[in-house]
mmCIF file of C-alpha atoms in Angstrom:
data_model
loop_
_atom_site.group_PDB
_atom_site.id
_atom_site.type_symbol
_atom_site.label_atom_id
_atom_site.label_comp_id
_atom_site.label_asym_id
_atom_site.label_seq_id
_atom_site.Cartn_x
_atom_site.Cartn_y
_atom_site.Cartn_z
ATOM 1 C CA MET A 1308 -0.090 0.010 -0.027
ATOM 2 C CA ASN A 1309 1.135 3.408 -0.595
ATOM 3 C CA GLU A 1310 2.636 5.400 2.238
ATOM 4 C CA SER A 1311 0.865 8.365 1.301
ATOM 5 C CA VAL A 1312 -2.528 6.506 1.075
ATOM 6 C CA LEU A 1313 -1.749 5.005 4.663
ATOM 7 C CA ARG A 1314 -0.972 8.234 6.278
ATOM 8 C CA ARG A 1315 -4.609 9.627 4.799
ATOM 9 C CA ALA A 1316 -6.393 6.640 6.057
ATOM 10 C CA LEU A 1317 -4.606 6.897 9.448
ATOM 11 C CA LEU A 1318 -6.041 10.376 9.646
ATOM 12 C CA ILE A 1319 -9.582 9.816 8.785
ATOM 13 C CA ILE A 1320 -9.673 6.925 11.031
ATOM 14 C CA ALA A 1321 -8.443 9.004 14.071
ATOM 15 C CA VAL A 1322 -11.101 12.059 12.932
ATOM 16 C CA LEU A 1323 -13.842 9.906 12.570
ATOM 17 C CA GLY A 1324 -13.129 8.114 15.902
ATOM 18 C CA LEU A 1325 -13.115 11.473 17.660
ATOM 19 C CA ALA A 1326 -16.347 12.625 16.153
ATOM 20 C CA LEU A 1327 -18.021 9.318 16.703
ATOM 21 C CA GLY A 1328 -16.775 9.320 20.242
ATOM 22 C CA LEU A 1329 -17.974 12.729 20.632
ATOM 23 C CA CYS A 1330 -21.724 11.744 19.258
ATOM 24 C CA VAL A 1331 -21.536 9.082 22.066
ATOM 25 C CA TRP A 1332 -20.375 10.997 24.875
ATOM 26 C CA ARG A 1333 -22.729 14.002 24.212
ATOM 27 C CA ASN A 1334 -25.744 11.700 23.080
ATOM 28 C CA GLY A 1335 -25.310 9.035 26.102
ATOM 29 C CA ILE A 1336 -25.457 6.388 23.297
ATOM 30 C CA ASP A 1337 -24.845 3.119 25.209
ATOM 31 C CA ILE A 1338 -22.959 1.134 22.055
ATOM 32 C CA ALA A 1339 -19.624 1.680 23.429
ATOM 33 C CA SER A 1340 -18.088 4.157 26.042
ATOM 34 C CA PRO A 1341 -16.443 7.322 24.293
ATOM 35 C CA ASP A 1342 -12.967 5.943 25.760
ATOM 36 C CA MET A 1343 -13.018 2.621 23.682
ATOM 37 C CA ILE A 1344 -13.968 4.323 20.595
ATOM 38 C CA TRP A 1345 -11.317 7.214 21.051
ATOM 39 C CA THR A 1346 -8.746 4.490 22.078
ATOM 40 C CA ALA A 1347 -9.849 2.246 18.884
ATOM 41 C CA ALA A 1348 -9.113 5.080 16.650
ATOM 42 C CA THR A 1349 -5.835 5.914 18.486
ATOM 43 C CA LEU A 1350 -4.252 2.468 18.250
ATOM 44 C CA PRO A 1351 -3.768 2.178 14.384
ATOM 45 C CA VAL A 1352 -1.918 5.278 14.518
ATOM 46 C CA VAL A 1353 0.123 4.139 17.523
ATOM 47 C CA ALA A 1354 0.851 0.973 15.787
ATOM 48 C CA ALA A 1355 1.966 2.770 12.571
ATOM 49 C CA LEU A 1356 4.200 4.701 13.888
ATOM 50 C CA ALA A 1357 5.697 2.308 16.169
ATOM 51 C CA ILE A 1358 6.367 0.417 12.589
ATOM 52 C CA SER A 1359 8.033 3.419 11.120
ATOM 53 C CA ILE A 1360 10.134 4.737 14.156
ATOM 54 C CA LEU A 1361 11.494 0.968 14.016
ATOM 55 C CA ARG A 1362 12.150 0.970 10.517
ATOM 56 C CA ASP A 1363 13.950 4.213 10.723
ATOM 57 C CA PHE A 1364 16.213 3.364 13.730
ATOM 58 C CA TRP A 1365 17.282 -0.002 11.735
ATOM 59 C CA ILE A 1366 18.656 1.993 9.215
ATOM 60 C CA GLY A 1367 20.106 4.591 11.562
ATOM 61 C CA ARG A 1368 17.856 7.576 11.717
ATOM 62 C CA VAL A 1369 16.251 9.033 14.722
ATOM 63 C CA GLY A 1370 13.664 11.202 14.581
ATOM 64 C CA VAL A 1371 11.216 13.243 16.793
ATOM 65 C CA ASP A 1372 8.184 11.194 16.134
ATOM 66 C CA ALA A 1373 9.105 9.351 19.039
ATOM 67 C CA ILE A 1374 7.562 11.870 20.909
ATOM 68 C CA ALA A 1375 4.170 11.790 19.321
ATOM 69 C CA LEU A 1376 4.167 7.794 20.214
ATOM 70 C CA VAL A 1377 4.893 8.675 23.730
ATOM 71 C CA SER A 1378 2.459 10.788 24.140
ATOM 72 C CA MET A 1379 -0.023 8.741 22.781
ATOM 73 C CA SER A 1380 1.030 5.624 24.786
ATOM 74 C CA ALA A 1381 1.122 7.879 27.664
ATOM 75 C CA ALA A 1382 -2.293 9.173 27.449
ATOM 76 C CA LEU A 1383 -3.876 5.516 26.771
ATOM 77 C CA LEU A 1384 -1.889 4.476 29.906
ATOM 78 C CA LEU A 1385 -2.954 6.872 32.018
ATOM 79 C CA GLY A 1386 -6.742 6.283 30.599
ATOM 80 C CA GLN A 1387 -6.829 9.664 28.685
ATOM 81 C CA ALA A 1388 -8.148 8.309 25.341
ATOM 82 C CA LEU A 1389 -9.518 11.922 23.835
ATOM 83 C CA ALA A 1390 -5.937 13.231 24.803
ATOM 84 C CA ALA A 1391 -4.377 10.335 22.953
ATOM 85 C CA VAL A 1392 -7.077 10.719 19.619
ATOM 86 C CA VAL A 1393 -6.168 14.498 19.632
ATOM 87 C CA VAL A 1394 -2.373 13.519 19.406
ATOM 88 C CA ALA A 1395 -3.110 11.031 17.112
ATOM 89 C CA ILE A 1396 -5.087 13.448 14.582
ATOM 90 C CA MET A 1397 -2.190 16.011 14.936
ATOM 91 C CA TYR A 1398 0.572 13.686 14.045
ATOM 92 C CA ALA A 1399 -1.426 12.346 11.245
ATOM 93 C CA GLY A 1400 -2.682 15.422 10.066
ATOM 94 C CA GLY A 1401 0.905 16.600 10.270
ATOM 95 C CA THR A 1402 2.339 13.724 8.053
ATOM 96 C CA VAL A 1403 -0.356 14.405 5.182
ATOM 97 C CA LEU A 1404 0.299 17.913 5.547
ATOM 98 C CA GLU A 1405 4.297 16.887 4.705
ATOM 99 C CA ASP A 1406 3.141 14.595 1.864
ATOM 100 C CA LEU A 1407 0.988 17.680 0.172
ATOM 101 C CA ALA A 1408 3.881 20.225 0.662
ATOM 102 C CA ARG A 1409 6.423 17.418 -0.711
ATOM 103 C CA GLY A 1410 4.285 16.848 -3.835
ATOM 104 C CA ARG A 1411 3.790 20.499 -3.935
ATOM 105 C CA ALA A 1412 7.324 21.039 -4.370
ATOM 106 C CA GLU A 1413 8.270 18.196 -6.607
ATOM 107 C CA ARG A 1414 5.795 19.580 -8.816
ATOM 108 C CA ASN A 1415 7.587 23.309 -8.463
ATOM 109 C CA LEU A 1416 10.665 22.030 -9.112
ATOM 110 C CA ARG A 1417 9.679 20.043 -12.352
ATOM 111 C CA ALA A 1418 8.247 22.809 -13.875
ATOM 112 C CA LEU A 1419 11.018 24.791 -13.044
ATOM 113 C CA THR A 1420 13.386 22.330 -14.603
ATOM 114 C CA ASP A 1421 11.108 21.563 -17.528
ATOM 115 C CA ARG A 1422 10.866 25.648 -18.179
ATOM 116 C CA ALA A 1423 15.013 25.690 -18.489
ATOM 117 C CA PRO A 1424 15.993 27.034 -22.071
ATOM 118 C CA ARG A 1425 17.852 23.935 -24.083
ATOM 119 C CA VAL A 1426 19.294 25.476 -26.748
ATOM 120 C CA ALA A 1427 20.730 28.887 -27.145
ATOM 121 C CA HIS A 1428 20.896 31.092 -30.310
ATOM 122 C CA ARG A 1429 25.007 31.580 -31.106
ATOM 123 C CA LYS A 1430 26.056 34.412 -32.959
ATOM 124 C CA SER A 1431 28.725 33.579 -35.533
ATOM 125 C CA ALA A 1432 30.052 34.914 -38.984
ATOM 126 C CA HIS A 1433 27.564 33.167 -41.188
ATOM 127 C CA GLY A 1434 24.535 34.447 -38.977
ATOM 128 C CA THR A 1435 22.742 33.110 -36.295
ATOM 129 C CA GLU A 1436 22.524 29.438 -35.405
ATOM 130 C CA THR A 1437 20.596 27.255 -32.842
ATOM 131 C CA VAL A 1438 22.757 24.981 -30.608
ATOM 132 C CA ALA A 1439 22.389 22.961 -27.540
ATOM 133 C CA ILE A 1440 23.171 24.480 -24.134
ATOM 134 C CA ASP A 1441 26.109 22.140 -23.698
ATOM 135 C CA GLN A 1442 27.804 23.496 -26.990
ATOM 136 C CA VAL A 1443 28.128 26.808 -25.353
ATOM 137 C CA ALA A 1444 31.571 28.412 -24.821
ATOM 138 C CA VAL A 1445 33.223 31.251 -22.689
ATOM 139 C CA GLY A 1446 33.083 33.895 -25.190
ATOM 140 C CA ASP A 1447 30.533 33.137 -27.616
ATOM 141 C CA GLU A 1448 28.188 35.769 -28.318
ATOM 142 C CA LEU A 1449 24.588 34.913 -27.875
ATOM 143 C CA LEU A 1450 21.351 36.529 -29.057
ATOM 144 C CA VAL A 1451 18.322 36.453 -26.607
ATOM 145 C CA ARG A 1452 15.206 36.875 -28.255
ATOM 146 C CA ALA A 1453 11.778 38.694 -26.795
ATOM 147 C CA GLY A 1454 10.283 36.423 -24.253
ATOM 148 C CA GLU A 1455 13.017 33.390 -24.157
ATOM 149 C CA LEU A 1456 14.727 32.962 -20.941
ATOM 150 C CA LEU A 1457 18.749 33.921 -20.342
ATOM 151 C CA PRO A 1458 20.161 29.967 -21.404
ATOM 152 C CA VAL A 1459 23.613 30.845 -19.474
ATOM 153 C CA ASP A 1460 25.179 33.251 -17.436
ATOM 154 C CA GLY A 1461 27.304 36.151 -19.079
ATOM 155 C CA VAL A 1462 27.922 39.689 -19.513
ATOM 156 C CA LEU A 1463 25.737 42.297 -21.149
ATOM 157 C CA ILE A 1464 27.325 43.307 -24.423
ATOM 158 C CA ASP A 1465 24.745 45.997 -25.843
ATOM 159 C CA ALA A 1466 23.589 48.730 -23.100
ATOM 160 C CA SER A 1467 19.895 49.028 -24.044
ATOM 161 C CA ALA A 1468 18.205 45.892 -22.804
ATOM 162 C CA GLN A 1469 15.388 44.892 -20.668
ATOM 163 C CA LEU A 1470 15.734 41.827 -18.389
ATOM 164 C CA ASP A 1471 12.959 40.578 -15.999
#
């Protein structure tokens, strides 16, 4: 299963567990105690987090996720299931936000690299020729047409230019 899908599922479980527990508590429904519901909603997050921490520890990485694991575990052991499910939502929500931010950064970086010029217009004795960027050498005189991105770093020869 894709880890991003798992993280979203854990967030949904925790949020639904919190909501269901609050409904049971508020309306006095006797299907289960709110603490049981909140505990059941927290345990999948605790299990996934424990596995993640062990996997990271095995490859030599130690992170701050252990704080969330200790918080949820201690809250459950002390009978504070509501606090545990709130921490579970905070942790799971944070991981989902990280996934979204990572995806957005990757898309933006891909768009930036896709936009990078791949050719330059080099002036020569015969006129202007289009060459690949890796064929541009120090000392080459390039023509940058209106609307084009600068293909390489250089020195401006003509004093009448506008660059944005």
